[in-house]
Amino acid sequence: MKRVKIVSTGSYLPEKVLTNHDLEKMVDTSDEWITTRTGIKERHIAAENEATSDLILKAAKKALEKANLKPEDLDGIIVATITPDNTYPSTACWVQKGLGLDNIPVFDIAAACTGFIYGLIMAESLIKSGLMKRVLVAGADTLSKFTNWEDRSTCVLFGDGAGVAIVEESDDESGIISRCWGANGNLGDLLIQPAGGSKMPPTKETVEKKLHTVHMEGNKVFRWAVRYMSEAALKVIKLAGMKGEDVDLFIPHQANIRIIEQARKYANIPPEKTYIVIDKIANISAATIPIALDMAIDEGRVKKGDILVFDAFGGGFTWGAILLKW
Ligand code: UT7
């Protein structure tokens, strides 16, 4: 069976940049603490009138243009996000509208920071099953709109942005070689937006208590992130019959530089083959990996035949990894 490959990528980061020094004026924190504990220096913040679908549209148009494709050439759109424009319709429907399409199947998936990996695996299986030929997979989040800007333990961690990949059947050896994905809902309470859903619909009280923002037990999440990301990276490398040294570029989810470092070491991937952009973009949940991939391509870090590994962990908990030949 033929492999499935990424034929084009695009990304978009909102114009406004919020630095650690800006945050020093907002909460009791310091550039020194944020840099040493997380690796983050700055993050991009969406404008008030910029929704998640607006960011995706900008990234999608770039990806289509690069591949010399028109929106009509797409058979489906998958959007991975936990910050949708609305609960319904799906953000994918707004993206479809923005691209001027009106009949292909489109849908959202909610797998938090692992969303882009889940989306790629779903696109791969839809293409391999023959149901679709070409799929646009987007990872996008506007976490700044669901952040408690008075809580220093979370507000320094996140940013906004979108990244997309256009995926189709490969005509050579390039494409996805191995993949793994999983979830453990027993740990869902450790990283959660408590209010705004059917469990706790929005009321004056939930808004006042800021229960529609991210709530995280950082320390516990950190330990699970290290474990699941380390195991997932090693698993896809082993499934492909390879070793860590065979990886040309490791593109992990960027939540914390210390998590990345531990996962990299566990999978035996050399540091110079690990792509780090957390300093510039912070944690953008599902958007982190596709944005990092697009940046790495622009910088000439990805060459034909290279072995790439994507690796992520997020709320749910969810995790997943993909090994592919470029
Ligand atoms: O996207 C996937 C899911 N998310 C993650 O993977 C994130 C995982 N967690 C983490 O990255 C880390 O746990 C954090 C960066 C969130 C926190 O780092 P930590 O080293 O685990 O710090 P901590 O929560 O243990 O806090 C240590 C100290 C505390 O002070 P005391 O109690 O020791 O006096 C905090 O109050 O640091 C304090 N602190 C801060 N100080 C300055 C917490 N946030 C800040 C801050 N500035 N922004």
mmCIF file of C-alpha atoms and ligand atoms in Angstrom:
data_model
loop_
_atom_site.group_PDB
_atom_site.id
_atom_site.type_symbol
_atom_site.label_atom_id
_atom_site.label_comp_id
_atom_site.label_asym_id
_atom_site.label_seq_id
_atom_site.Cartn_x
_atom_site.Cartn_y
_atom_site.Cartn_z
ATOM 1 C CA MET A 1 0.000 0.000 0.000
ATOM 2 C CA LYS A 2 1.264 3.462 -0.916
ATOM 3 C CA ARG A 3 2.340 5.846 1.821
ATOM 4 C CA VAL A 4 0.649 9.157 2.606
ATOM 5 C CA LYS A 5 2.772 12.318 2.575
ATOM 6 C CA ILE A 6 2.679 16.028 3.332
ATOM 7 C CA VAL A 7 2.892 17.959 0.045
ATOM 8 C CA SER A 8 2.717 21.496 1.404
ATOM 9 C CA THR A 9 2.653 23.470 4.657
ATOM 10 C CA GLY A 10 1.689 26.962 5.761
ATOM 11 C CA SER A 11 1.579 28.851 9.019
ATOM 12 C CA TYR A 12 0.411 32.119 10.501
ATOM 13 C CA LEU A 13 1.303 33.907 13.721
ATOM 14 C CA PRO A 14 -0.708 36.968 14.815
ATOM 15 C CA GLU A 15 1.094 40.318 14.604
ATOM 16 C CA LYS A 16 1.065 41.209 18.306
ATOM 17 C CA VAL A 17 4.040 39.881 20.278
ATOM 18 C CA LEU A 18 3.915 39.659 24.083
ATOM 19 C CA THR A 19 7.371 39.322 25.666
ATOM 20 C CA ASN A 20 8.317 38.033 29.099
ATOM 21 C CA HIS A 21 9.176 41.637 30.000
ATOM 22 C CA ASP A 22 5.629 42.682 29.063
ATOM 23 C CA LEU A 23 4.316 39.943 31.385
ATOM 24 C CA GLU A 24 6.521 41.235 34.232
ATOM 25 C CA LYS A 25 4.270 44.332 34.199
ATOM 26 C CA MET A 26 1.081 42.223 34.344
ATOM 27 C CA VAL A 27 1.772 39.535 36.991
ATOM 28 C CA ASP A 28 4.373 38.705 39.653
ATOM 29 C CA THR A 29 6.839 36.947 37.350
ATOM 30 C CA SER A 30 10.239 37.487 35.762
ATOM 31 C CA ASP A 31 11.899 36.890 32.416
ATOM 32 C CA GLU A 32 14.482 34.843 34.332
ATOM 33 C CA TRP A 33 11.841 32.485 35.862
ATOM 34 C CA ILE A 34 9.935 31.975 32.607
ATOM 35 C CA THR A 35 13.105 31.423 30.555
ATOM 36 C CA THR A 36 14.764 28.965 32.920
ATOM 37 C CA ARG A 37 11.599 27.016 33.875
ATOM 38 C CA THR A 38 10.065 26.830 30.355
ATOM 39 C CA GLY A 39 12.406 28.132 27.600
ATOM 40 C CA ILE A 40 9.787 30.703 26.505
ATOM 41 C CA LYS A 41 10.824 34.297 25.689
ATOM 42 C CA GLU A 42 7.810 35.601 23.753
ATOM 43 C CA ARG A 43 4.458 34.552 22.282
ATOM 44 C CA HIS A 44 2.050 35.888 19.630
ATOM 45 C CA ILE A 45 -1.435 37.051 20.635
ATOM 46 C CA ALA A 46 -4.458 37.150 18.323
ATOM 47 C CA ALA A 47 -6.270 40.460 17.841
ATOM 48 C CA GLU A 48 -9.727 40.888 19.385
ATOM 49 C CA ASN A 49 -11.398 40.363 16.007
ATOM 50 C CA GLU A 50 -9.199 37.383 15.039
ATOM 51 C CA ALA A 51 -10.810 33.987 15.647
ATOM 52 C CA THR A 52 -9.149 30.582 15.249
ATOM 53 C CA SER A 53 -10.593 30.137 11.726
ATOM 54 C CA ASP A 54 -9.109 33.490 10.634
ATOM 55 C CA LEU A 55 -5.617 32.281 11.553
ATOM 56 C CA ILE A 56 -6.180 28.957 9.772
ATOM 57 C CA LEU A 57 -7.380 30.683 6.587
ATOM 58 C CA LYS A 58 -4.168 32.707 6.374
ATOM 59 C CA ALA A 59 -2.052 29.567 6.860
ATOM 60 C CA ALA A 60 -4.192 27.499 4.457
ATOM 61 C CA LYS A 61 -3.954 30.063 1.653
ATOM 62 C CA LYS A 62 -0.146 30.011 1.936
ATOM 63 C CA ALA A 63 -0.051 26.194 1.828
ATOM 64 C CA LEU A 64 -2.372 26.017 -1.203
ATOM 65 C CA GLU A 65 -0.370 28.680 -3.041
ATOM 66 C CA LYS A 66 2.960 26.908 -2.358
ATOM 67 C CA ALA A 67 1.567 23.666 -3.813
ATOM 68 C CA ASN A 68 -0.065 25.486 -6.738
ATOM 69 C CA LEU A 69 -3.450 24.121 -5.665
ATOM 70 C CA LYS A 70 -6.919 25.655 -5.537
ATOM 71 C CA PRO A 71 -9.369 25.128 -2.640
ATOM 72 C CA GLU A 72 -11.485 23.005 -5.041
ATOM 73 C CA ASP A 73 -8.599 20.504 -5.161
ATOM 74 C CA LEU A 74 -9.295 19.515 -1.514
ATOM 75 C CA ASP A 75 -11.487 16.508 -0.616
ATOM 76 C CA GLY A 76 -11.729 17.261 3.089
ATOM 77 C CA ILE A 77 -10.694 19.595 5.909
ATOM 78 C CA ILE A 78 -9.758 18.471 9.433
ATOM 79 C CA VAL A 79 -9.240 21.146 12.084
ATOM 80 C CA ALA A 80 -7.554 20.248 15.373
ATOM 81 C CA THR A 81 -8.367 22.847 18.018
ATOM 82 C CA ILE A 82 -9.543 23.279 21.602
ATOM 83 C CA THR A 83 -10.353 26.947 21.024
ATOM 84 C CA PRO A 84 -13.003 26.714 18.275
ATOM 85 C CA ASP A 85 -14.730 29.827 16.904
ATOM 86 C CA ASN A 86 -18.026 28.433 18.291
ATOM 87 C CA THR A 87 -19.110 25.220 19.975
ATOM 88 C CA TYR A 88 -20.987 24.709 16.721
ATOM 89 C CA PRO A 89 -20.758 25.013 13.809
ATOM 90 C CA SER A 90 -17.296 23.512 13.692
ATOM 91 C CA THR A 91 -14.311 25.745 13.003
ATOM 92 C CA ALA A 92 -13.690 23.556 9.940
ATOM 93 C CA CYS A 93 -17.029 24.800 8.539
ATOM 94 C CA TRP A 94 -15.878 28.423 8.895
ATOM 95 C CA VAL A 95 -12.584 27.522 7.189
ATOM 96 C CA GLN A 96 -14.517 25.849 4.377
ATOM 97 C CA LYS A 97 -16.684 28.976 3.977
ATOM 98 C CA GLY A 98 -13.572 31.181 3.938
ATOM 99 C CA LEU A 99 -12.050 29.056 1.190
ATOM 100 C CA GLY A 100 -15.216 29.404 -0.902
ATOM 101 C CA LEU A 101 -16.145 25.705 -0.707
ATOM 102 C CA ASP A 102 -19.605 24.319 0.000
ATOM 103 C CA ASN A 103 -19.796 20.550 -0.323
ATOM 104 C CA ILE A 104 -16.774 18.548 0.928
ATOM 105 C CA PRO A 105 -16.870 16.898 4.400
ATOM 106 C CA VAL A 106 -15.112 18.960 7.068
ATOM 107 C CA PHE A 107 -14.850 18.478 10.826
ATOM 108 C CA ASP A 108 -13.027 19.420 14.035
ATOM 109 C CA ILE A 109 -11.196 17.146 16.401
ATOM 110 C CA ALA A 110 -10.437 17.949 20.039
ATOM 111 C CA ALA A 111 -7.260 16.259 21.215
ATOM 112 C CA ALA A 112 -5.632 19.356 22.757
ATOM 113 C CA CYS A 113 -1.896 19.653 22.046
ATOM 114 C CA THR A 114 -1.887 16.251 20.299
ATOM 115 C CA GLY A 115 -4.577 17.419 17.855
ATOM 116 C CA PHE A 116 -2.379 17.868 14.782
ATOM 117 C CA ILE A 117 -0.968 14.341 15.147
ATOM 118 C CA TYR A 118 -4.474 12.906 15.575
ATOM 119 C CA GLY A 119 -5.541 14.894 12.470
ATOM 120 C CA LEU A 120 -2.639 13.608 10.371
ATOM 121 C CA ILE A 121 -3.333 10.002 11.383
ATOM 122 C CA MET A 122 -7.011 10.429 10.488
ATOM 123 C CA ALA A 123 -6.138 12.013 7.136
ATOM 124 C CA GLU A 124 -3.741 9.151 6.437
ATOM 125 C CA SER A 125 -6.432 6.553 7.104
ATOM 126 C CA LEU A 126 -9.069 8.417 5.048
ATOM 127 C CA ILE A 127 -6.673 8.569 2.103
ATOM 128 C CA LYS A 128 -5.561 4.943 2.473
ATOM 129 C CA SER A 129 -9.188 3.805 2.639
ATOM 130 C CA GLY A 130 -9.853 5.554 -0.682
ATOM 131 C CA LEU A 131 -12.476 7.914 0.774
ATOM 132 C CA MET A 132 -10.388 11.015 0.121
ATOM 133 C CA LYS A 133 -7.477 11.955 -2.121
ATOM 134 C CA ARG A 134 -6.258 15.233 -0.673
ATOM 135 C CA VAL A 135 -6.915 16.544 2.846
ATOM 136 C CA LEU A 136 -6.059 19.818 4.539
ATOM 137 C CA VAL A 137 -5.104 19.218 8.188
ATOM 138 C CA ALA A 138 -4.940 22.286 10.413
ATOM 139 C CA GLY A 139 -3.699 22.685 13.977
ATOM 140 C CA ALA A 140 -4.772 26.032 15.379
ATOM 141 C CA ASP A 141 -5.442 27.646 18.733
ATOM 142 C CA THR A 142 -6.146 31.051 20.243
ATOM 143 C CA LEU A 143 -5.428 30.156 23.847
ATOM 144 C CA SER A 144 -4.960 33.808 24.822
ATOM 145 C CA LYS A 145 -8.760 34.127 24.695
ATOM 146 C CA PHE A 146 -9.126 31.373 27.344
ATOM 147 C CA THR A 147 -6.299 32.468 29.634
ATOM 148 C CA ASN A 148 -6.605 33.902 33.130
ATOM 149 C CA TRP A 149 -4.248 36.870 32.756
ATOM 150 C CA GLU A 150 -4.049 37.156 36.568
ATOM 151 C CA ASP A 151 -2.767 33.579 37.053
ATOM 152 C CA ARG A 152 1.026 33.619 36.678
ATOM 153 C CA SER A 153 1.220 29.813 36.750
ATOM 154 C CA THR A 154 -0.572 29.551 33.376
ATOM 155 C CA CYS A 155 -0.659 32.946 31.608
ATOM 156 C CA VAL A 156 3.064 32.891 30.774
ATOM 157 C CA LEU A 157 2.869 29.558 28.957
ATOM 158 C CA PHE A 158 0.627 29.929 25.918
ATOM 159 C CA GLY A 159 0.428 31.710 22.559
ATOM 160 C CA ASP A 160 -1.789 31.857 19.457
ATOM 161 C CA GLY A 161 -1.256 30.682 15.874
ATOM 162 C CA ALA A 162 -2.147 28.241 13.119
ATOM 163 C CA GLY A 163 -0.302 25.705 11.003
ATOM 164 C CA VAL A 164 -1.602 23.526 8.189
ATOM 165 C CA ALA A 165 -0.416 20.607 6.100
ATOM 166 C CA ILE A 166 -1.869 19.380 2.810
ATOM 167 C CA VAL A 167 -1.739 15.605 2.692
ATOM 168 C CA GLU A 168 -2.099 13.145 -0.223
ATOM 169 C CA GLU A 169 -0.998 9.742 -1.475
ATOM 170 C CA SER A 170 2.738 9.443 -2.094
ATOM 171 C CA ASP A 171 4.162 8.363 -5.439
ATOM 172 C CA ASP A 172 7.541 7.305 -4.000
ATOM 173 C CA GLU A 173 9.122 6.167 -0.707
ATOM 174 C CA SER A 174 8.294 9.427 1.082
ATOM 175 C CA GLY A 175 5.436 9.583 3.560
ATOM 176 C CA ILE A 176 4.297 8.347 6.954
ATOM 177 C CA ILE A 177 6.139 5.175 7.996
ATOM 178 C CA SER A 178 4.950 4.663 11.588
ATOM 179 C CA ARG A 179 2.515 6.237 13.962
ATOM 180 C CA CYS A 180 1.174 5.783 17.504
ATOM 181 C CA TRP A 181 -1.594 7.527 19.418
ATOM 182 C CA GLY A 182 -3.363 7.113 22.717
ATOM 183 C CA ALA A 183 -5.367 8.747 25.478
ATOM 184 C CA ASN A 184 -6.064 8.388 29.202
ATOM 185 C CA GLY A 185 -9.263 10.149 30.274
ATOM 186 C CA ASN A 186 -8.688 9.188 33.911
ATOM 187 C CA LEU A 187 -6.240 12.104 34.115
ATOM 188 C CA GLY A 188 -8.522 14.671 32.441
ATOM 189 C CA ASP A 189 -8.938 16.890 35.516
ATOM 190 C CA LEU A 190 -5.232 17.779 35.622
ATOM 191 C CA LEU A 191 -5.507 20.048 32.559
ATOM 192 C CA ILE A 192 -8.978 21.389 31.975
ATOM 193 C CA GLN A 193 -11.202 24.309 31.050
ATOM 194 C CA PRO A 194 -13.821 23.596 33.729
ATOM 195 C CA ALA A 195 -16.714 25.776 32.530
ATOM 196 C CA GLY A 196 -18.385 26.575 29.233
ATOM 197 C CA GLY A 197 -19.517 23.053 28.334
ATOM 198 C CA SER A 198 -22.572 20.986 29.286
ATOM 199 C CA LYS A 199 -21.009 19.974 32.625
ATOM 200 C CA MET A 200 -20.846 23.590 33.766
ATOM 201 C CA PRO A 201 -22.631 25.911 31.336
ATOM 202 C CA PRO A 202 -21.496 29.546 31.440
ATOM 203 C CA THR A 203 -23.127 31.686 34.138
ATOM 204 C CA LYS A 204 -22.243 35.035 35.695
ATOM 205 C CA GLU A 205 -20.541 33.114 38.508
ATOM 206 C CA THR A 206 -18.410 30.884 36.237
ATOM 207 C CA VAL A 207 -17.255 33.937 34.326
ATOM 208 C CA GLU A 208 -16.438 35.846 37.529
ATOM 209 C CA LYS A 209 -14.457 32.871 38.833
ATOM 210 C CA LYS A 210 -12.683 32.605 35.455
ATOM 211 C CA LEU A 211 -13.680 28.952 35.126
ATOM 212 C CA HIS A 212 -13.705 29.227 31.340
ATOM 213 C CA THR A 213 -9.898 29.575 31.349
ATOM 214 C CA VAL A 214 -7.158 26.958 31.499
ATOM 215 C CA HIS A 215 -6.690 25.214 34.875
ATOM 216 C CA MET A 216 -3.599 23.067 35.187
ATOM 217 C CA GLU A 217 -1.694 21.173 37.859
ATOM 218 C CA GLY A 218 1.595 22.020 36.166
ATOM 219 C CA ASN A 219 3.880 19.722 38.149
ATOM 220 C CA LYS A 220 1.773 16.601 37.630
ATOM 221 C CA VAL A 221 1.165 17.426 33.947
ATOM 222 C CA PHE A 222 4.913 17.860 33.505
ATOM 223 C CA ARG A 223 5.673 14.339 34.770
ATOM 224 C CA TRP A 224 3.016 12.688 32.582
ATOM 225 C CA ALA A 225 4.149 14.749 29.561
ATOM 226 C CA VAL A 226 7.724 13.494 29.939
ATOM 227 C CA ARG A 227 6.571 9.896 30.258
ATOM 228 C CA TYR A 228 4.072 9.848 27.376
ATOM 229 C CA MET A 229 6.172 11.942 24.953
ATOM 230 C CA SER A 230 9.294 9.872 25.637
ATOM 231 C CA GLU A 231 7.473 6.579 25.104
ATOM 232 C CA ALA A 232 5.658 7.767 21.963
ATOM 233 C CA ALA A 233 8.843 9.024 20.254
ATOM 234 C CA LEU A 234 10.708 5.803 20.985
ATOM 235 C CA LYS A 235 7.745 3.687 19.878
ATOM 236 C CA VAL A 236 7.480 5.185 16.348
ATOM 237 C CA ILE A 237 11.265 4.916 15.925
ATOM 238 C CA LYS A 238 11.168 1.217 16.915
ATOM 239 C CA LEU A 239 8.069 0.520 14.764
ATOM 240 C CA ALA A 240 10.000 1.898 11.774
ATOM 241 C CA GLY A 241 12.913 -0.424 12.579
ATOM 242 C CA MET A 242 15.165 2.578 13.232
ATOM 243 C CA LYS A 243 17.264 4.093 16.022
ATOM 244 C CA GLY A 244 17.227 7.604 17.502
ATOM 245 C CA GLU A 245 20.380 8.488 15.544
ATOM 246 C CA ASP A 246 18.526 7.781 12.269
ATOM 247 C CA VAL A 247 16.201 10.735 12.897
ATOM 248 C CA ASP A 248 17.186 13.826 10.862
ATOM 249 C CA LEU A 249 14.778 16.219 12.560
ATOM 250 C CA PHE A 250 12.756 15.783 15.755
ATOM 251 C CA ILE A 251 9.843 18.243 15.878
ATOM 252 C CA PRO A 252 8.209 17.868 19.299
ATOM 253 C CA HIS A 253 5.278 19.732 20.804
ATOM 254 C CA GLN A 254 6.782 22.756 22.559
ATOM 255 C CA ALA A 255 5.251 23.119 26.039
ATOM 256 C CA ASN A 256 8.454 23.204 28.057
ATOM 257 C CA ILE A 257 12.098 22.983 26.987
ATOM 258 C CA ARG A 258 12.771 20.595 29.892
ATOM 259 C CA ILE A 259 10.067 18.159 28.702
ATOM 260 C CA ILE A 260 11.511 18.211 25.165
ATOM 261 C CA GLU A 261 15.024 17.590 26.473
ATOM 262 C CA GLN A 262 13.952 14.547 28.503
ATOM 263 C CA ALA A 263 11.910 13.020 25.642
ATOM 264 C CA ARG A 264 14.784 13.585 23.208
ATOM 265 C CA LYS A 265 17.283 11.881 25.524
ATOM 266 C CA TYR A 266 14.966 8.901 26.159
ATOM 267 C CA ALA A 267 14.559 8.336 22.402
ATOM 268 C CA ASN A 268 18.327 8.850 21.886
ATOM 269 C CA ILE A 269 17.866 11.687 19.382
ATOM 270 C CA PRO A 270 20.890 14.043 19.186
ATOM 271 C CA PRO A 271 20.263 17.621 20.450
ATOM 272 C CA GLU A 272 21.336 19.209 17.151
ATOM 273 C CA LYS A 273 18.566 17.236 15.419
ATOM 274 C CA THR A 274 15.873 18.657 17.696
ATOM 275 C CA TYR A 275 13.943 21.656 16.382
ATOM 276 C CA ILE A 276 13.249 24.243 19.078
ATOM 277 C CA VAL A 277 11.048 27.320 18.619
ATOM 278 C CA ILE A 278 9.480 27.522 22.074
ATOM 279 C CA ASP A 279 11.440 30.723 22.758
ATOM 280 C CA LYS A 280 9.602 32.521 19.918
ATOM 281 C CA ILE A 281 6.109 30.982 19.902
ATOM 282 C CA ALA A 282 5.503 29.373 23.355
ATOM 283 C CA ASN A 283 2.910 26.598 23.635
ATOM 284 C CA ILE A 284 0.247 26.963 20.878
ATOM 285 C CA SER A 285 -1.367 23.606 21.617
ATOM 286 C CA ALA A 286 -2.398 21.858 18.352
ATOM 287 C CA ALA A 287 -0.674 24.517 16.222
ATOM 288 C CA THR A 288 2.810 24.059 17.627
ATOM 289 C CA ILE A 289 4.009 21.155 15.464
ATOM 290 C CA PRO A 290 2.655 22.356 12.076
ATOM 291 C CA ILE A 291 4.020 25.870 12.706
ATOM 292 C CA ALA A 292 7.416 24.460 13.733
ATOM 293 C CA LEU A 293 7.445 22.202 10.652
ATOM 294 C CA ASP A 294 6.675 25.132 8.349
ATOM 295 C CA MET A 295 9.433 27.208 9.980
ATOM 296 C CA ALA A 296 11.946 24.343 9.710
ATOM 297 C CA ILE A 297 11.137 23.962 5.995
ATOM 298 C CA ASP A 298 11.555 27.723 5.429
ATOM 299 C CA GLU A 299 14.940 27.594 7.166
ATOM 300 C CA GLY A 300 16.095 24.749 4.895
ATOM 301 C CA ARG A 301 16.267 22.273 7.801
ATOM 302 C CA VAL A 302 14.114 19.666 5.955
ATOM 303 C CA LYS A 303 15.492 17.931 2.858
ATOM 304 C CA LYS A 304 14.095 15.265 0.539
ATOM 305 C CA GLY A 305 14.616 11.833 2.104
ATOM 306 C CA ASP A 306 15.013 13.144 5.678
ATOM 307 C CA ILE A 307 13.475 11.167 8.533
ATOM 308 C CA LEU A 308 11.212 13.392 10.674
ATOM 309 C CA VAL A 309 9.562 12.583 13.989
ATOM 310 C CA PHE A 310 6.592 14.563 15.374
ATOM 311 C CA ASP A 311 5.769 13.956 19.039
ATOM 312 C CA ALA A 312 3.043 15.475 21.228
ATOM 313 C CA PHE A 313 1.199 15.298 24.527
ATOM 314 C CA GLY A 314 -1.802 17.276 25.750
ATOM 315 C CA GLY A 315 -4.966 17.607 27.820
ATOM 316 C CA GLY A 316 -7.154 14.544 28.022
ATOM 317 C CA PHE A 317 -4.513 13.238 28.437
ATOM 318 C CA THR A 318 -3.723 12.508 24.811
ATOM 319 C CA TRP A 319 -0.431 11.679 23.150
ATOM 320 C CA GLY A 320 0.868 10.622 19.768
ATOM 321 C CA ALA A 321 3.878 10.492 17.472
ATOM 322 C CA ILE A 322 4.537 10.088 13.754
ATOM 323 C CA LEU A 323 7.719 9.069 11.922
ATOM 324 C CA LEU A 324 7.858 9.970 8.233
ATOM 325 C CA LYS A 325 10.269 10.163 5.335
ATOM 326 C CA TRP A 326 10.241 13.608 3.668
HETATM 327 O O1 UT7 B 1 0.840 21.468 26.430
HETATM 328 C C1 UT7 B 1 0.868 20.275 27.121
HETATM 329 C C2 UT7 B 1 0.491 20.407 28.530
HETATM 330 N N1 UT7 B 1 1.225 21.347 29.330
HETATM 331 C C3 UT7 B 1 2.449 21.063 29.790
HETATM 332 O O2 UT7 B 1 3.063 20.109 29.402
HETATM 333 C C4 UT7 B 1 3.006 21.938 30.880
HETATM 334 C C5 UT7 B 1 3.656 21.075 31.931
HETATM 335 N N2 UT7 B 1 4.122 21.794 33.118
HETATM 336 C C6 UT7 B 1 5.144 22.677 33.099
HETATM 337 O O3 UT7 B 1 5.694 22.982 32.051
HETATM 338 C C7 UT7 B 1 5.652 23.201 34.414
HETATM 339 O O4 UT7 B 1 5.095 22.474 35.481
HETATM 340 C C8 UT7 B 1 5.363 24.722 34.634
HETATM 341 C C9 UT7 B 1 6.209 25.562 33.687
HETATM 342 C C10 UT7 B 1 3.891 25.015 34.399
HETATM 343 C C11 UT7 B 1 5.710 25.140 36.049
HETATM 344 O O5 UT7 B 1 7.083 24.842 36.313
HETATM 345 P P1 UT7 B 1 7.507 24.065 37.632
HETATM 346 O O6 UT7 B 1 8.954 23.978 37.616
HETATM 347 O O7 UT7 B 1 6.712 22.788 37.655
HETATM 348 O O8 UT7 B 1 7.054 25.076 38.747
HETATM 349 P P2 UT7 B 1 6.039 24.841 39.966
HETATM 350 O O9 UT7 B 1 4.643 24.796 39.467
HETATM 351 O O10 UT7 B 1 6.525 23.690 40.788
HETATM 352 O O11 UT7 B 1 6.270 26.158 40.773
HETATM 353 C C12 UT7 B 1 7.530 26.468 41.399
HETATM 354 C C13 UT7 B 1 7.438 27.847 41.998
HETATM 355 C C14 UT7 B 1 6.204 28.056 42.864
HETATM 356 O O12 UT7 B 1 6.585 28.861 43.963
HETATM 357 P P3 UT7 B 1 6.838 28.230 45.416
HETATM 358 O O13 UT7 B 1 5.540 27.553 45.794
HETATM 359 O O14 UT7 B 1 7.967 27.241 45.230
HETATM 360 O O15 UT7 B 1 7.193 29.405 46.246
HETATM 361 C C15 UT7 B 1 5.281 28.832 41.976
HETATM 362 O O16 UT7 B 1 4.377 29.641 42.702
HETATM 363 O O17 UT7 B 1 7.365 28.826 40.975
HETATM 364 C C16 UT7 B 1 6.257 29.687 41.201
HETATM 365 N N3 UT7 B 1 5.738 30.143 39.916
HETATM 366 C C17 UT7 B 1 6.179 31.252 39.304
HETATM 367 N N4 UT7 B 1 7.112 32.154 39.654
HETATM 368 C C18 UT7 B 1 7.348 33.159 38.799
HETATM 369 C C19 UT7 B 1 4.783 29.554 39.138
HETATM 370 N N5 UT7 B 1 4.613 30.288 38.036
HETATM 371 C C20 UT7 B 1 5.466 31.344 38.103
HETATM 372 C C21 UT7 B 1 5.747 32.425 37.258
HETATM 373 N N6 UT7 B 1 6.699 33.315 37.656
HETATM 374 N N7 UT7 B 1 5.122 32.611 36.082
#
